[in-house]
Amino acid sequence: MTLVYLRRGILAGLLAGLLAGLFGFAFGEPVLDEAVALEEGSHAGGEHTEEVFGRGQQKAGLFLAMGLYGAAVGCVFGLLSAYFRGRVSARSEWVRSMGLAAAIFAGAVLSPFLKYPPNPPGVGTDPETLAARTAAYLAMVALSLLALFFAWRLARQLEGFAAYARHLLVGAFVLVAWALLSAVLPDAGSAGDAPAGLVWSFRLSSLGTQAVLWVVIGCVFGVLGERAEAREGRGVSNLAAEGGSR
Amino acid sequence: MNSTLGRAPLYLPLAVALALLALFAVLFDNGALLAPFFGDASYAANYLHELFHDGRHLLAAPCH
């Protein structure tokens, strides 16, 4: 079953990556072009580095990057689905898939986005601090995901509680965890004197691209799961068959 | 359960390793991956960085 989920995840991820690439091409590239032009303008007169790939090739590279990224996260998504199958109370493949996609989007995209918003080319660039900024960003991604994992564990511990009490407690846990992470990790660098409108458009297009990616992964993986279930005619009873809640 | 565990070592670590390698190549590599093939030129030209440049920005990797 793990292998089936793995294949399904890679397929969903590949498709999601290409659709997210289309979104990025339509809404992100105009902003990137503007930022690159601005960046080159500010370098004018200084040292001019020979570009390995032109802008046109980099736009083709966008689809390559998104496809590869989609397949990679889809692979992880499939393995996580195999892990959570039988461990979550979600009734159907569809609900489980959308729930997992939403959780990963919240932990790996939304939370780091709020703490370390992405910047267009030429903004907040300092090679000296790249390693530190990358480490802080990855820590935010990993710890946010971990916090959500613990929130899920907590929700399972509180199964005897009324729904409102469980939701409030788990919600409070998530908020406190996020506030703690945000306070402990180093501050995001300044965007300097880059045009605010440009930075804002770029960040929106970046968030949109990633939202498309995760919505499509959740949808495709969920639909493929539902269709396979229907074909096998096993319906909802797989939870019990798999050994149920542990 | 045992049969799945018995088969798991074949593809599970391989899949995870490949996925991590792909993520590193797309988001963070600055020459190290191609250095065995191109030597110092890999760092100077930074092929993967330039190729994946736009995706790297839109996928929110820290600006480089």
mmCIF file of N, CA, C and O in Angstrom, chain A residues 135-225:
data_model
loop_
_atom_site.group_PDB
_atom_site.id
_atom_site.type_symbol
_atom_site.label_atom_id
_atom_site.label_comp_id
_atom_site.label_asym_id
_atom_site.label_seq_id
_atom_site.Cartn_x
_atom_site.Cartn_y
_atom_site.Cartn_z
ATOM 1 N N ALA A 135 19.413 28.622 7.365
ATOM 2 C CA ALA A 135 19.231 27.774 8.543
ATOM 3 C C ALA A 135 17.995 28.195 9.327
ATOM 4 O O ALA A 135 17.193 27.362 9.756
ATOM 5 N N ALA A 136 17.815 29.517 9.494
ATOM 6 C CA ALA A 136 16.668 30.011 10.254
ATOM 7 C C ALA A 136 15.365 29.646 9.541
ATOM 8 O O ALA A 136 14.389 29.218 10.173
ATOM 9 N N TYR A 137 15.365 29.808 8.207
ATOM 10 C CA TYR A 137 14.168 29.486 7.421
ATOM 11 C C TYR A 137 13.824 28.000 7.544
ATOM 12 O O TYR A 137 12.667 27.623 7.802
ATOM 13 N N LEU A 138 14.850 27.138 7.386
ATOM 14 C CA LEU A 138 14.601 25.696 7.481
ATOM 15 C C LEU A 138 14.141 25.300 8.883
ATOM 16 O O LEU A 138 13.294 24.422 9.041
ATOM 17 N N ALA A 139 14.705 25.959 9.884
ATOM 18 C CA ALA A 139 14.284 25.675 11.259
ATOM 19 C C ALA A 139 12.809 26.024 11.427
ATOM 20 O O ALA A 139 12.048 25.269 12.042
ATOM 21 N N MET A 140 12.397 27.164 10.849
ATOM 22 C CA MET A 140 10.993 27.579 10.950
ATOM 23 C C MET A 140 10.085 26.551 10.261
ATOM 24 O O MET A 140 9.042 26.192 10.801
ATOM 25 N N VAL A 141 10.500 26.069 9.081
ATOM 26 C CA VAL A 141 9.705 25.064 8.370
ATOM 27 C C VAL A 141 9.590 23.786 9.205
ATOM 28 O O VAL A 141 8.492 23.280 9.471
ATOM 29 N N ALA A 142 10.741 23.271 9.645
ATOM 30 C CA ALA A 142 10.755 21.988 10.356
ATOM 31 C C ALA A 142 9.999 22.081 11.678
ATOM 32 O O ALA A 142 9.191 21.199 12.011
ATOM 33 N N LEU A 143 10.252 23.159 12.452
ATOM 34 C CA LEU A 143 9.632 23.257 13.771
ATOM 35 C C LEU A 143 8.130 23.537 13.671
ATOM 36 O O LEU A 143 7.354 23.072 14.512
ATOM 37 N N SER A 144 7.707 24.281 12.636
ATOM 38 C CA SER A 144 6.269 24.512 12.448
ATOM 39 C C SER A 144 5.552 23.202 12.151
ATOM 40 O O SER A 144 4.475 22.922 12.690
ATOM 41 N N LEU A 145 6.171 22.398 11.269
ATOM 42 C CA LEU A 145 5.573 21.099 10.949
ATOM 43 C C LEU A 145 5.514 20.218 12.193
ATOM 44 O O LEU A 145 4.527 19.539 12.456
ATOM 45 N N LEU A 146 6.594 20.253 12.966
ATOM 46 C CA LEU A 146 6.659 19.460 14.191
ATOM 47 C C LEU A 146 5.573 19.909 15.172
ATOM 48 O O LEU A 146 4.910 19.080 15.811
ATOM 49 N N ALA A 147 5.377 21.230 15.278
ATOM 50 C CA ALA A 147 4.354 21.765 16.180
ATOM 51 C C ALA A 147 2.974 21.263 15.769
ATOM 52 O O ALA A 147 2.158 20.885 16.617
ATOM 53 N N LEU A 148 2.717 21.233 14.444
ATOM 54 C CA LEU A 148 1.418 20.751 13.973
ATOM 55 C C LEU A 148 1.262 19.259 14.258
ATOM 56 O O LEU A 148 0.173 18.784 14.591
ATOM 57 N N PHE A 149 2.373 18.524 14.125
ATOM 58 C CA PHE A 149 2.331 17.093 14.434
ATOM 59 C C PHE A 149 1.953 16.879 15.907
ATOM 60 O O PHE A 149 1.095 16.058 16.232
ATOM 61 N N PHE A 150 2.583 17.673 16.782
ATOM 62 C CA PHE A 150 2.264 17.554 18.207
ATOM 63 C C PHE A 150 0.843 18.019 18.487
ATOM 64 O O PHE A 150 0.173 17.473 19.366
ATOM 65 N N ALA A 151 0.368 19.026 17.755
ATOM 66 C CA ALA A 151 -1.016 19.482 17.929
ATOM 67 C C ALA A 151 -1.973 18.337 17.600
ATOM 68 O O ALA A 151 -2.973 18.130 18.290
ATOM 69 N N TRP A 152 -1.640 17.592 16.538
ATOM 70 C CA TRP A 152 -2.477 16.448 16.160
ATOM 71 C C TRP A 152 -2.445 15.375 17.249
ATOM 72 O O TRP A 152 -3.474 14.803 17.623
ATOM 73 N N ARG A 153 -1.241 15.119 17.799
ATOM 74 C CA ARG A 153 -1.122 14.145 18.892
ATOM 75 C C ARG A 153 -1.950 14.590 20.096
ATOM 76 O O ARG A 153 -2.636 13.779 20.740
ATOM 77 N N LEU A 154 -1.880 15.900 20.392
ATOM 78 C CA LEU A 154 -2.635 16.450 21.517
ATOM 79 C C LEU A 154 -4.128 16.252 21.295
ATOM 80 O O LEU A 154 -4.850 15.824 22.205
ATOM 81 N N ALA A 155 -4.576 16.525 20.058
ATOM 82 C CA ALA A 155 -6.002 16.364 19.756
ATOM 83 C C ALA A 155 -6.442 14.921 19.994
ATOM 84 O O ALA A 155 -7.543 14.663 20.469
ATOM 85 N N ARG A 156 -5.573 13.979 19.684
ATOM 86 C CA ARG A 156 -5.924 12.573 19.911
ATOM 87 C C ARG A 156 -5.996 12.261 21.409
ATOM 88 O O ARG A 156 -6.831 11.482 21.859
ATOM 89 N N GLN A 157 -5.076 12.875 22.181
ATOM 90 C CA GLN A 157 -5.092 12.676 23.632
ATOM 91 C C GLN A 157 -6.394 13.185 24.254
ATOM 92 O O GLN A 157 -6.839 12.673 25.258
ATOM 93 N N LEU A 158 -6.942 14.232 23.623
ATOM 94 C CA LEU A 158 -8.114 14.899 24.203
ATOM 95 C C LEU A 158 -9.420 14.366 23.632
ATOM 96 O O LEU A 158 -10.445 15.033 23.694
ATOM 97 N N GLU A 159 -9.389 13.170 23.066
ATOM 98 C CA GLU A 159 -10.570 12.665 22.383
ATOM 99 C C GLU A 159 -11.806 12.588 23.286
ATOM 100 O O GLU A 159 -12.926 12.693 22.815
ATOM 101 N N GLY A 160 -11.595 12.428 24.598
ATOM 102 C CA GLY A 160 -12.732 12.338 25.504
ATOM 103 C C GLY A 160 -13.402 13.676 25.777
ATOM 104 O O GLY A 160 -14.498 13.726 26.315
ATOM 105 N N PHE A 161 -12.713 14.781 25.420
ATOM 106 C CA PHE A 161 -13.242 16.115 25.709
ATOM 107 C C PHE A 161 -14.354 16.488 24.727
ATOM 108 O O PHE A 161 -14.459 15.916 23.653
ATOM 109 N N ALA A 162 -15.146 17.504 25.110
ATOM 110 C CA ALA A 162 -16.131 18.054 24.173
ATOM 111 C C ALA A 162 -15.380 18.690 23.021
ATOM 112 O O ALA A 162 -14.252 19.150 23.178
ATOM 113 N N ALA A 163 -16.033 18.719 21.856
ATOM 114 C CA ALA A 163 -15.356 19.222 20.648
ATOM 115 C C ALA A 163 -14.842 20.641 20.853
ATOM 116 O O ALA A 163 -13.718 20.963 20.484
ATOM 117 N N TYR A 164 -15.686 21.509 21.477
ATOM 118 C CA TYR A 164 -15.254 22.908 21.613
ATOM 119 C C TYR A 164 -14.021 23.012 22.493
ATOM 120 O O TYR A 164 -13.089 23.770 22.210
ATOM 121 N N ALA A 165 -13.961 22.200 23.560
ATOM 122 C CA ALA A 165 -12.813 22.256 24.463
ATOM 123 C C ALA A 165 -11.559 21.761 23.737
ATOM 124 O O ALA A 165 -10.476 22.340 23.850
ATOM 125 N N ARG A 166 -11.716 20.693 22.967
ATOM 126 C CA ARG A 166 -10.575 20.136 22.219
ATOM 127 C C ARG A 166 -10.065 21.156 21.206
ATOM 128 O O ARG A 166 -8.876 21.428 21.139
ATOM 129 N N HIS A 167 -11.000 21.756 20.462
ATOM 130 C CA HIS A 167 -10.589 22.728 19.438
ATOM 131 C C HIS A 167 -9.887 23.924 20.068
ATOM 132 O O HIS A 167 -8.860 24.394 19.565
ATOM 133 N N LEU A 168 -10.445 24.414 21.195
ATOM 134 C CA LEU A 168 -9.844 25.586 21.837
ATOM 135 C C LEU A 168 -8.447 25.259 22.353
ATOM 136 O O LEU A 168 -7.505 26.034 22.177
ATOM 137 N N LEU A 169 -8.307 24.088 22.982
ATOM 138 C CA LEU A 169 -7.005 23.716 23.541
ATOM 139 C C LEU A 169 -5.964 23.525 22.438
ATOM 140 O O LEU A 169 -4.836 24.023 22.528
ATOM 141 N N VAL A 170 -6.357 22.808 21.388
ATOM 142 C CA VAL A 170 -5.412 22.565 20.295
ATOM 143 C C VAL A 170 -5.084 23.877 19.578
ATOM 144 O O VAL A 170 -3.922 24.140 19.239
ATOM 145 N N GLY A 171 -6.105 24.716 19.381
ATOM 146 C CA GLY A 171 -5.869 26.023 18.763
ATOM 147 C C GLY A 171 -4.912 26.863 19.584
ATOM 148 O O GLY A 171 -3.993 27.492 19.045
ATOM 149 N N ALA A 172 -5.099 26.858 20.911
ATOM 150 C CA ALA A 172 -4.212 27.616 21.793
ATOM 151 C C ALA A 172 -2.787 27.064 21.699
ATOM 152 O O ALA A 172 -1.815 27.824 21.637
ATOM 153 N N PHE A 173 -2.670 25.743 21.645
ATOM 154 C CA PHE A 173 -1.345 25.129 21.529
ATOM 155 C C PHE A 173 -0.636 25.599 20.258
ATOM 156 O O PHE A 173 0.536 25.986 20.278
ATOM 157 N N VAL A 174 -1.375 25.607 19.151
ATOM 158 C CA VAL A 174 -0.774 26.020 17.867
ATOM 159 C C VAL A 174 -0.341 27.484 17.928
ATOM 160 O O VAL A 174 0.776 27.840 17.518
ATOM 161 N N LEU A 175 -1.208 28.326 18.488
ATOM 162 C CA LEU A 175 -0.880 29.755 18.570
ATOM 163 C C LEU A 175 0.351 29.992 19.432
ATOM 164 O O LEU A 175 1.271 30.733 19.054
ATOM 165 N N VAL A 176 0.379 29.333 20.601
ATOM 166 C CA VAL A 176 1.509 29.529 21.517
ATOM 167 C C VAL A 176 2.791 29.009 20.879
ATOM 168 O O VAL A 176 3.851 29.651 20.943
ATOM 169 N N ALA A 177 2.704 27.841 20.220
ATOM 170 C CA ALA A 177 3.893 27.284 19.572
ATOM 171 C C ALA A 177 4.421 28.240 18.506
ATOM 172 O O ALA A 177 5.625 28.503 18.421
ATOM 173 N N TRP A 178 3.491 28.802 17.706
ATOM 174 C CA TRP A 178 3.924 29.706 16.646
ATOM 175 C C TRP A 178 4.551 30.980 17.235
ATOM 176 O O TRP A 178 5.594 31.446 16.769
ATOM 177 N N ALA A 179 3.917 31.507 18.282
ATOM 178 C CA ALA A 179 4.442 32.727 18.907
ATOM 179 C C ALA A 179 5.833 32.469 19.487
ATOM 180 O O ALA A 179 6.739 33.299 19.351
ATOM 181 N N LEU A 180 6.013 31.306 20.120
ATOM 182 C CA LEU A 180 7.315 30.957 20.699
ATOM 183 C C LEU A 180 8.384 30.877 19.603
ATOM 184 O O LEU A 180 9.457 31.487 19.712
ATOM 185 N N LEU A 181 8.076 30.128 18.534
ATOM 186 C CA LEU A 181 9.025 29.991 17.427
ATOM 187 C C LEU A 181 9.385 31.356 16.876
ATOM 188 O O LEU A 181 10.546 31.672 16.626
ATOM 189 N N SER A 182 8.354 32.153 16.693
ATOM 190 C CA SER A 182 8.542 33.458 16.093
ATOM 191 C C SER A 182 9.417 34.337 16.978
ATOM 192 O O SER A 182 10.236 35.126 16.489
ATOM 193 N N ALA A 183 9.256 34.190 18.297
ATOM 194 C CA ALA A 183 10.031 35.020 19.222
ATOM 195 C C ALA A 183 11.467 34.532 19.334
ATOM 196 O O ALA A 183 12.399 35.328 19.461
ATOM 197 N N VAL A 184 11.670 33.221 19.293
ATOM 198 C CA VAL A 184 12.995 32.651 19.545
ATOM 199 C C VAL A 184 13.908 32.744 18.316
ATOM 200 O O VAL A 184 15.091 33.060 18.431
ATOM 201 N N LEU A 185 13.348 32.497 17.137
ATOM 202 C CA LEU A 185 14.189 32.501 15.933
ATOM 203 C C LEU A 185 14.585 33.940 15.564
ATOM 204 O O LEU A 185 13.864 34.873 15.877
ATOM 205 N N PRO A 186 15.739 34.089 14.887
ATOM 206 C CA PRO A 186 16.221 35.432 14.555
ATOM 207 C C PRO A 186 15.264 36.187 13.650
ATOM 208 O O PRO A 186 14.490 35.586 12.910
ATOM 209 N N ASP A 187 15.333 37.515 13.717
ATOM 210 C CA ASP A 187 14.451 38.357 12.910
ATOM 211 C C ASP A 187 14.745 38.193 11.418
ATOM 212 O O ASP A 187 15.863 37.885 11.040
ATOM 213 N N ALA A 188 13.704 38.443 10.610
ATOM 214 C CA ALA A 188 13.902 38.447 9.164
ATOM 215 C C ALA A 188 14.691 39.692 8.777
ATOM 216 O O ALA A 188 14.570 40.732 9.417
ATOM 217 N N GLY A 189 15.505 39.563 7.726
ATOM 218 C CA GLY A 189 16.261 40.706 7.262
ATOM 219 C C GLY A 189 15.336 41.759 6.666
ATOM 220 O O GLY A 189 14.201 41.463 6.297
ATOM 221 N N SER A 190 15.824 42.974 6.560
ATOM 222 C CA SER A 190 15.022 44.043 5.985
ATOM 223 C C SER A 190 15.007 43.948 4.460
ATOM 224 O O SER A 190 15.951 43.449 3.857
ATOM 225 N N ALA A 191 13.911 44.391 3.863
ATOM 226 C CA ALA A 191 13.836 44.410 2.406
ATOM 227 C C ALA A 191 14.522 45.653 1.849
ATOM 228 O O ALA A 191 14.481 45.909 0.659
ATOM 229 N N GLY A 192 15.144 46.441 2.728
ATOM 230 C CA GLY A 192 15.895 47.611 2.294
ATOM 231 C C GLY A 192 14.990 48.655 1.657
ATOM 232 O O GLY A 192 13.834 48.811 2.055
ATOM 233 N N ASP A 193 15.499 49.341 0.635
ATOM 234 C CA ASP A 193 14.707 50.406 0.023
ATOM 235 C C ASP A 193 14.083 49.943 -1.295
ATOM 236 O O ASP A 193 13.830 50.733 -2.188
ATOM 237 N N ALA A 194 13.829 48.620 -1.405
ATOM 238 C CA ALA A 194 13.147 48.106 -2.592
ATOM 239 C C ALA A 194 11.729 48.672 -2.617
ATOM 240 O O ALA A 194 11.133 48.898 -1.565
ATOM 241 N N PRO A 195 11.174 48.905 -3.820
ATOM 242 C CA PRO A 195 9.794 49.427 -3.914
ATOM 243 C C PRO A 195 8.820 48.489 -3.203
ATOM 244 O O PRO A 195 8.794 47.289 -3.488
ATOM 245 N N ALA A 196 8.041 49.052 -2.282
ATOM 246 C CA ALA A 196 7.150 48.230 -1.462
ATOM 247 C C ALA A 196 6.131 47.491 -2.320
ATOM 248 O O ALA A 196 5.805 46.332 -2.059
ATOM 249 N N GLY A 197 5.634 48.160 -3.380
ATOM 250 C CA GLY A 197 4.636 47.527 -4.241
ATOM 251 C C GLY A 197 5.187 46.285 -4.911
ATOM 252 O O GLY A 197 4.512 45.259 -5.017
ATOM 253 N N LEU A 198 6.453 46.378 -5.345
ATOM 254 C CA LEU A 198 7.099 45.245 -6.012
ATOM 255 C C LEU A 198 7.234 44.064 -5.044
ATOM 256 O O LEU A 198 6.896 42.924 -5.375
ATOM 257 N N VAL A 199 7.721 44.365 -3.840
ATOM 258 C CA VAL A 199 7.913 43.310 -2.838
ATOM 259 C C VAL A 199 6.582 42.662 -2.488
ATOM 260 O O VAL A 199 6.466 41.438 -2.400
ATOM 261 N N TRP A 200 5.549 43.482 -2.327
ATOM 262 C CA TRP A 200 4.212 42.988 -1.977
ATOM 263 C C TRP A 200 3.664 42.076 -3.084
ATOM 264 O O TRP A 200 3.202 40.969 -2.814
ATOM 265 N N SER A 201 3.766 42.540 -4.352
ATOM 266 C CA SER A 201 3.267 41.710 -5.462
ATOM 267 C C SER A 201 4.021 40.395 -5.524
ATOM 268 O O SER A 201 3.441 39.336 -5.760
ATOM 269 N N PHE A 202 5.337 40.477 -5.327
ATOM 270 C CA PHE A 202 6.122 39.252 -5.397
ATOM 271 C C PHE A 202 5.684 38.257 -4.317
ATOM 272 O O PHE A 202 5.506 37.069 -4.566
ATOM 273 N N ARG A 203 5.532 38.760 -3.093
ATOM 274 C CA ARG A 203 5.169 37.860 -1.987
ATOM 275 C C ARG A 203 3.801 37.224 -2.217
ATOM 276 O O ARG A 203 3.606 36.035 -1.942
ATOM 277 N N LEU A 204 2.853 38.036 -2.730
ATOM 278 C CA LEU A 204 1.529 37.478 -3.026
ATOM 279 C C LEU A 204 1.628 36.377 -4.081
ATOM 280 O O LEU A 204 1.024 35.306 -3.936
ATOM 281 N N SER A 205 2.414 36.630 -5.145
ATOM 282 C CA SER A 205 2.504 35.632 -6.213
ATOM 283 C C SER A 205 3.206 34.381 -5.713
ATOM 284 O O SER A 205 2.879 33.264 -6.113
ATOM 285 N N SER A 206 4.172 34.550 -4.811
ATOM 286 C CA SER A 206 4.871 33.398 -4.232
ATOM 287 C C SER A 206 3.904 32.554 -3.391
ATOM 288 O O SER A 206 3.853 31.324 -3.507
ATOM 289 N N LEU A 207 3.115 33.249 -2.555
ATOM 290 C CA LEU A 207 2.143 32.532 -1.714
ATOM 291 C C LEU A 207 1.102 31.835 -2.587
ATOM 292 O O LEU A 207 0.738 30.673 -2.335
ATOM 293 N N GLY A 208 0.648 32.536 -3.655
ATOM 294 C CA GLY A 208 -0.337 31.956 -4.552
ATOM 295 C C GLY A 208 0.190 30.710 -5.250
ATOM 296 O O GLY A 208 -0.507 29.691 -5.352
ATOM 297 N N THR A 209 1.442 30.793 -5.726
ATOM 298 C CA THR A 209 2.046 29.651 -6.405
ATOM 299 C C THR A 209 2.056 28.427 -5.496
ATOM 300 O O THR A 209 1.691 27.321 -5.892
ATOM 301 N N GLN A 210 2.456 28.646 -4.244
ATOM 302 C CA GLN A 210 2.538 27.518 -3.322
ATOM 303 C C GLN A 210 1.165 27.033 -2.895
ATOM 304 O O GLN A 210 0.965 25.830 -2.656
ATOM 305 N N ALA A 211 0.189 27.958 -2.810
ATOM 306 C CA ALA A 211 -1.181 27.543 -2.485
ATOM 307 C C ALA A 211 -1.726 26.642 -3.597
ATOM 308 O O ALA A 211 -2.316 25.590 -3.328
ATOM 309 N N VAL A 212 -1.508 27.049 -4.859
ATOM 310 C CA VAL A 212 -1.957 26.222 -5.983
ATOM 311 C C VAL A 212 -1.339 24.834 -5.879
ATOM 312 O O VAL A 212 -2.019 23.812 -6.007
ATOM 313 N N LEU A 213 -0.027 24.801 -5.597
ATOM 314 C CA LEU A 213 0.666 23.510 -5.515
ATOM 315 C C LEU A 213 0.003 22.579 -4.499
ATOM 316 O O LEU A 213 -0.318 21.437 -4.801
ATOM 317 N N TRP A 214 -0.256 23.097 -3.300
ATOM 318 C CA TRP A 214 -0.764 22.213 -2.243
ATOM 319 C C TRP A 214 -2.240 21.885 -2.409
ATOM 320 O O TRP A 214 -2.677 20.783 -2.087
ATOM 321 N N VAL A 215 -3.017 22.842 -2.934
ATOM 322 C CA VAL A 215 -4.434 22.534 -3.212
ATOM 323 C C VAL A 215 -4.515 21.422 -4.255
ATOM 324 O O VAL A 215 -5.266 20.452 -4.094
ATOM 325 N N VAL A 216 -3.704 21.538 -5.321
ATOM 326 C CA VAL A 216 -3.781 20.534 -6.382
ATOM 327 C C VAL A 216 -3.276 19.175 -5.892
ATOM 328 O O VAL A 216 -3.870 18.137 -6.206
ATOM 329 N N ILE A 217 -2.196 19.169 -5.103
ATOM 330 C CA ILE A 217 -1.735 17.877 -4.560
ATOM 331 C C ILE A 217 -2.851 17.223 -3.750
ATOM 332 O O ILE A 217 -3.170 16.049 -3.934
ATOM 333 N N GLY A 218 -3.470 18.011 -2.854
ATOM 334 C CA GLY A 218 -4.535 17.464 -2.013
ATOM 335 C C GLY A 218 -5.687 16.932 -2.857
ATOM 336 O O GLY A 218 -6.189 15.833 -2.629
ATOM 337 N N CYS A 219 -6.112 17.714 -3.859
ATOM 338 C CA CYS A 219 -7.246 17.317 -4.699
ATOM 339 C C CYS A 219 -6.928 16.063 -5.516
ATOM 340 O O CYS A 219 -7.686 15.095 -5.496
ATOM 341 N N VAL A 220 -5.798 16.094 -6.237
ATOM 342 C CA VAL A 220 -5.483 14.972 -7.128
ATOM 343 C C VAL A 220 -5.270 13.692 -6.328
ATOM 344 O O VAL A 220 -5.810 12.631 -6.662
ATOM 345 N N PHE A 221 -4.495 13.803 -5.242
ATOM 346 C CA PHE A 221 -4.234 12.621 -4.423
ATOM 347 C C PHE A 221 -5.538 12.074 -3.840
ATOM 348 O O PHE A 221 -5.772 10.860 -3.817
ATOM 349 N N GLY A 222 -6.402 12.996 -3.396
ATOM 350 C CA GLY A 222 -7.678 12.584 -2.819
ATOM 351 C C GLY A 222 -8.575 11.910 -3.844
ATOM 352 O O GLY A 222 -9.164 10.856 -3.582
ATOM 353 N N VAL A 223 -8.665 12.510 -5.026
ATOM 354 C CA VAL A 223 -9.536 11.939 -6.060
ATOM 355 C C VAL A 223 -9.010 10.576 -6.507
ATOM 356 O O VAL A 223 -9.779 9.613 -6.640
ATOM 357 N N LEU A 224 -7.700 10.470 -6.710
ATOM 358 C CA LEU A 224 -7.132 9.183 -7.105
ATOM 359 C C LEU A 224 -7.423 8.126 -6.051
ATOM 360 O O LEU A 224 -7.760 6.977 -6.366
ATOM 361 N N GLY A 225 -7.340 8.517 -4.779
ATOM 362 C CA GLY A 225 -7.631 7.584 -3.690
ATOM 363 C C GLY A 225 -9.076 7.137 -3.686
ATOM 364 O O GLY A 225 -9.378 5.949 -3.558
#
